[in-house]
Short mmCIF file of C-alpha atoms in Angstrom, two decimals:
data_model
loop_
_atom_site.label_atom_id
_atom_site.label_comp_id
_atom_site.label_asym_id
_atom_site.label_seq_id
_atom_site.Cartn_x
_atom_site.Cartn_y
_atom_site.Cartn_z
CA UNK A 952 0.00 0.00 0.00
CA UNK A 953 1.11 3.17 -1.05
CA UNK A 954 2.29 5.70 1.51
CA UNK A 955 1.37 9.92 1.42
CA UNK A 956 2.99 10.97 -1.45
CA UNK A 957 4.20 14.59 -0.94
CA UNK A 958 5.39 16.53 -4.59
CA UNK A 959 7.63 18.49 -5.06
CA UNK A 960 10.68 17.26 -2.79
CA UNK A 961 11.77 20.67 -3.32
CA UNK A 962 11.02 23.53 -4.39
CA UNK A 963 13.28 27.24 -4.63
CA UNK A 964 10.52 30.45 -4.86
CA UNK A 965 11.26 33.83 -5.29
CA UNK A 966 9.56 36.37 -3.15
CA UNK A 967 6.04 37.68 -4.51
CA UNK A 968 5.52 34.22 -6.54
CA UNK A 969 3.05 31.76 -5.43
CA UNK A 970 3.71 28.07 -5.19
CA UNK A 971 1.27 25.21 -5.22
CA UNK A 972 2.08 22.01 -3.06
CA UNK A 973 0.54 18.40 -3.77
CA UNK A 974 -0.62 16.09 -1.80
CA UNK A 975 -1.68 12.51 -2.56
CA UNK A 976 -3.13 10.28 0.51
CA UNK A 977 -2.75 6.76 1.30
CA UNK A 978 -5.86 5.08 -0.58
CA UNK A 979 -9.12 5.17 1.33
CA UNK A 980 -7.80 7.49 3.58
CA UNK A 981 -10.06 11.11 3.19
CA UNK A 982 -8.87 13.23 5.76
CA UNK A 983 -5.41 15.17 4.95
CA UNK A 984 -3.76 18.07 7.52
CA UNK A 985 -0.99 20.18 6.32
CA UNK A 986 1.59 21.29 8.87
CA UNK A 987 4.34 24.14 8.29
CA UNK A 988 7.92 22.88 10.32
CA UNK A 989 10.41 25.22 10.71
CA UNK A 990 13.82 25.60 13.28
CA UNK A 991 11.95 28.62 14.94
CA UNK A 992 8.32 27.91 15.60
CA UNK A 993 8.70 24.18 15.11
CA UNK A 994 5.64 22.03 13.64
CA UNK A 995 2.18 23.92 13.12
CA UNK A 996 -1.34 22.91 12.25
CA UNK A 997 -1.99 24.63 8.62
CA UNK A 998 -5.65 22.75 7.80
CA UNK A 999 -7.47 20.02 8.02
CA UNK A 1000 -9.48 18.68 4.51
CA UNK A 1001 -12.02 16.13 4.98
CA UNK A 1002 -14.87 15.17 1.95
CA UNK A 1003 -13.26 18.57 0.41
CA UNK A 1004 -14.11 20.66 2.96
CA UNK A 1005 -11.96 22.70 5.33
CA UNK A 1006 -12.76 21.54 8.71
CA UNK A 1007 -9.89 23.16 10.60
CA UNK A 1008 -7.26 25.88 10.07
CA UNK A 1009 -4.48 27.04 12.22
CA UNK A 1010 -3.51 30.79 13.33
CA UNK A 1011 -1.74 31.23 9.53
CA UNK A 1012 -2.29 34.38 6.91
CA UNK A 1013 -5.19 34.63 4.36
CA UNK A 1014 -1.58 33.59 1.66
CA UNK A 1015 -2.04 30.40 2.79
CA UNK A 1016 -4.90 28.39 1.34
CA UNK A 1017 -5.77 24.79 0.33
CA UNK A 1018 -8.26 22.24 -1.12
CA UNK A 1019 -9.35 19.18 -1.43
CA UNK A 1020 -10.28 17.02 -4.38
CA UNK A 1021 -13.02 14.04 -4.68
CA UNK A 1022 -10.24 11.68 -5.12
CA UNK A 1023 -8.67 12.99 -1.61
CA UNK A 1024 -6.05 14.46 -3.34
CA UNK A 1025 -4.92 18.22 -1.48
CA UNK A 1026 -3.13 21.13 -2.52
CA UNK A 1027 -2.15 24.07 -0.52
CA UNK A 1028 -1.09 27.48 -1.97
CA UNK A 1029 0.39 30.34 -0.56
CA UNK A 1030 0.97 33.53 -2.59
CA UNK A 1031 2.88 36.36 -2.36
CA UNK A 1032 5.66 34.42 -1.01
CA UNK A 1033 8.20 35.64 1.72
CA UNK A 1034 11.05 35.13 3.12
CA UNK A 1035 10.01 33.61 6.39
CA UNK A 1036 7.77 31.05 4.35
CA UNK A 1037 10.70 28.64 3.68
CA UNK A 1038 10.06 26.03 5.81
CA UNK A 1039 9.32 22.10 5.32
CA UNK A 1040 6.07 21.35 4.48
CA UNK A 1041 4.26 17.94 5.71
CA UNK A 1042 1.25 16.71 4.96
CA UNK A 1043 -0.52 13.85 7.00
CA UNK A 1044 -3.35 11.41 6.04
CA UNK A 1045 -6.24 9.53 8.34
CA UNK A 1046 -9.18 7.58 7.19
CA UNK A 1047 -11.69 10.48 8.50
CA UNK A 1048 -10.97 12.97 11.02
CA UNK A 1049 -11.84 11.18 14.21
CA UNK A 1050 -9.18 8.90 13.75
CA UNK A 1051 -6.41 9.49 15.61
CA UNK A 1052 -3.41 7.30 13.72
CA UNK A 1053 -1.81 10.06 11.34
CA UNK A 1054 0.36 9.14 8.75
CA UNK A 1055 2.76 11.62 7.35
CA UNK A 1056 4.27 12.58 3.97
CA UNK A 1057 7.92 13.06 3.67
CA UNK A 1058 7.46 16.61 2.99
CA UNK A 1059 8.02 19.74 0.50
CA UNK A 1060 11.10 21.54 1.25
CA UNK A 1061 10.32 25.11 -0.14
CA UNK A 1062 12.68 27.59 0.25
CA UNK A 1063 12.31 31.80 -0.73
CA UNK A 1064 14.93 33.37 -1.85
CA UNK B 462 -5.16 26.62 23.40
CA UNK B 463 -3.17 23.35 24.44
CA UNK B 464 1.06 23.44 24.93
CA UNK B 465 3.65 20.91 24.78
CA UNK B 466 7.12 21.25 26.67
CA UNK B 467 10.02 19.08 25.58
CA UNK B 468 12.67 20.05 28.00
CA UNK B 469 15.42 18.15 26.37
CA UNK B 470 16.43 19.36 23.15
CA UNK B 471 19.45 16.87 22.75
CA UNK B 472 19.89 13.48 24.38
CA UNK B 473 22.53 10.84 24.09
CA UNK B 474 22.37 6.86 25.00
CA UNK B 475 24.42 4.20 24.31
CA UNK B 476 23.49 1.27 22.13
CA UNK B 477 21.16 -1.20 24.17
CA UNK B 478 21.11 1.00 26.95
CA UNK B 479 17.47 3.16 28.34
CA UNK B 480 16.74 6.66 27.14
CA UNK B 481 13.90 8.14 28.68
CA UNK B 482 12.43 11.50 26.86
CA UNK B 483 10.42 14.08 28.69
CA UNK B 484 6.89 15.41 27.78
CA UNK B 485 4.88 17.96 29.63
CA UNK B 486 2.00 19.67 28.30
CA UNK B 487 -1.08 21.78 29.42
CA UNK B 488 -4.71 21.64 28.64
CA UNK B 489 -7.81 22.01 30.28
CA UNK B 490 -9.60 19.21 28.70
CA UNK B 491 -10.00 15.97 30.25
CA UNK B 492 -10.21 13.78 27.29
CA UNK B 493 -7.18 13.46 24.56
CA UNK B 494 -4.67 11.58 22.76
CA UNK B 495 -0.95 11.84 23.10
CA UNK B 496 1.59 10.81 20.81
CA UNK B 497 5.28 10.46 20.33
CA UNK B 498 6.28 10.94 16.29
CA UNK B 499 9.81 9.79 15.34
CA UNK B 500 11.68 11.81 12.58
CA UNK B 501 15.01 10.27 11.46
CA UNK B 502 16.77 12.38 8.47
CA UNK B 503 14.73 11.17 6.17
CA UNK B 504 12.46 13.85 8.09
CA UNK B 505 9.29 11.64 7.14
CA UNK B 506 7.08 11.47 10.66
CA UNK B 507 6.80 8.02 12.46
CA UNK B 508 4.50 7.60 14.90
CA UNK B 509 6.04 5.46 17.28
CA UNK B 510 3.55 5.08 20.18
CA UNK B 511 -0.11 6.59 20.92
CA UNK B 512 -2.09 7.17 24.15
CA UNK B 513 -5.58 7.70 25.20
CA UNK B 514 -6.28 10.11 28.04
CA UNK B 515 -8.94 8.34 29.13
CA UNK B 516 -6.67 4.61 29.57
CA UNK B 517 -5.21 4.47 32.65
CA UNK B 518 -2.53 1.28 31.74
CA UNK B 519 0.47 3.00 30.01
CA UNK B 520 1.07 2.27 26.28
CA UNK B 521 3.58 0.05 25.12
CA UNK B 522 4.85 -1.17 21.61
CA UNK B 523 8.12 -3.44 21.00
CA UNK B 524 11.17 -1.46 22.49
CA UNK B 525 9.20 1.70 23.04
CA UNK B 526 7.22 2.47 26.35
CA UNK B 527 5.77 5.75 27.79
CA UNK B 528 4.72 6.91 31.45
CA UNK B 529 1.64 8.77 31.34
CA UNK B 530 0.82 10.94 34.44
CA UNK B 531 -2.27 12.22 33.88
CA UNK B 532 -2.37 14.58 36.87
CA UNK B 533 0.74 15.89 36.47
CA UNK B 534 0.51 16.17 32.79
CA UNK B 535 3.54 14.41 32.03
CA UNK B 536 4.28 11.89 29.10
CA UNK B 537 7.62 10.29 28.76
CA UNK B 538 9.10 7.95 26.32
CA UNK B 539 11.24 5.15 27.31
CA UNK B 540 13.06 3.56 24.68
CA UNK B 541 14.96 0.13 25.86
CA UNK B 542 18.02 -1.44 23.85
CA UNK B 543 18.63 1.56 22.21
CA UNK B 544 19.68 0.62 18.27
CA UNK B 545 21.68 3.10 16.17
CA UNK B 546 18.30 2.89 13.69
CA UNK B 547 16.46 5.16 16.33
CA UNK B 548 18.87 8.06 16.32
CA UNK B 549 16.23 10.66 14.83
CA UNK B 550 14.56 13.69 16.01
CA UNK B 551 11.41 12.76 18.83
CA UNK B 552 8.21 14.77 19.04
CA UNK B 553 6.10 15.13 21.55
CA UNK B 554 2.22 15.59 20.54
CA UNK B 555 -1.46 16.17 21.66
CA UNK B 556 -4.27 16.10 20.21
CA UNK B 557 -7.81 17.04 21.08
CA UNK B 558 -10.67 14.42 20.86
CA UNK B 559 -12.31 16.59 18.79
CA UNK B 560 -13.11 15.04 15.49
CA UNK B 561 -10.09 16.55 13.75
CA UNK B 562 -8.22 17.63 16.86
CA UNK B 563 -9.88 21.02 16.85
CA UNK B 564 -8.57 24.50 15.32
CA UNK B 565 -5.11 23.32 16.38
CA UNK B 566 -5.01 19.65 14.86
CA UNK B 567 -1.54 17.98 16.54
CA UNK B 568 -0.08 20.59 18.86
CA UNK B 569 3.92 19.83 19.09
CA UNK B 570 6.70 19.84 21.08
CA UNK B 571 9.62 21.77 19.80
CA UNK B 572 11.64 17.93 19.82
CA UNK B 573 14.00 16.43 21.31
CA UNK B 574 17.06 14.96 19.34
CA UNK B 575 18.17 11.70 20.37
CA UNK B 576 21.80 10.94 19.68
CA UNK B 577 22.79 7.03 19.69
CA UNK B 578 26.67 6.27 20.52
CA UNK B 579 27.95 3.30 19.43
#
């Protein structure tokens, strides 16, 4: 069985651009967070998708935005890119929201130069 | 909104000797989860061992034990016969029982990184 499957690896951004991050979940699996990890503020809760619907989102800017596909699939996008955004970007799957067991993506590494 | 304390930001063990990691957090719910995530270079998240608030027994898989203290609000990781494969990063994290963990999904520790010596 297929893990998350996080695309790009990694990704280099100017500031100003916008970048688009994908995320593919394990099969069956319909809920998908998105957390930002960097070596100041550590791992934080982006948003939760579930049946394509935002259920959740974390203290982050209006730049930062995501969906969620009927095939479970997410994206998140933040625009107007800036410096502070580089940061590792993980995504995590579960069957549906009340489960507990998260299993995570091996991330986007974006950095903004 | 909940916290998590790691206290430790680097520890070191020898090879099949006992490391145990420190968790404290805060919350003023009384039903949660707990976790401890594993993230070796790779930097893809393991979770390595989950507990339920509301269980009093402690959780236990393979190697890889934790001490839950439910009214001090401490969870610590033991990890027995330490192996050179579990030299990674450790996190520390909580989750509401919320369906989706709430507005603040897994709350983390900052991590603690566990060095093995051979």
């Amino acid at each position: 069985k297929a893990g998350v499957t996080q695309t790009p690896r990694y990704l280099i951004k100017t500031r100003g651009q916008q970048v688009t991050l994908s995320c593919s979940p394990i099969s069956g699996h319909r809920s998908v967070s998105w957390y930002q990890q960097t070596p100041g503020q550590g791992l934080q809760f982006l948003f939760e998708y579930f049946s394509e619907t935002q259920r959740n989102k974390g203290n982050f800017p209006g730049r930062f935005s995501g969906r969620q596909f009927s095939n479970s699939r997410s994206e998140m996008n933040v625009s107007t890119l800036e410096l502070g955004d580089s940061a590792l970007y993980l995504c995590a799957s579960s069957l549906r929201p009340e489960n507990t067991e998260a299993f995570f993506g091996q991330g986007t590494r974006l950095t903004v130069v | 909104a909940q916290t998590v304390t790691q206290s430790q930001p680097e520890m070191s063990v020898q090879e099949a000797e006992t490391v145990t990691l420190s968790c404290t957090y805060d919350t003023s719910e009384s039903d949660y989860y707990l976790f401890w995530y594993k993230q070796p270079p790779s930097r893809q998240m393991i979770l390595v061992i989950r507990q339920e608030a509301y269980k009093q027994q402690n959780a236990t898989e393979n190697r890889f034990s934790v001490n839950f203290q439910k009214a001090a609000k401490s969870f610590s990781l033991k990890i027995s016969d330490s192996q050179l494969g579990d030299a990674a990063m450790y996190f520390c994290a909580y989750r509401s029982p919320r369906a989706g963990g709430g507005a603040d999904g897994l709350t983390f520790g900052k991590g603690t990184h566990l060095i093995i010596q051979p």
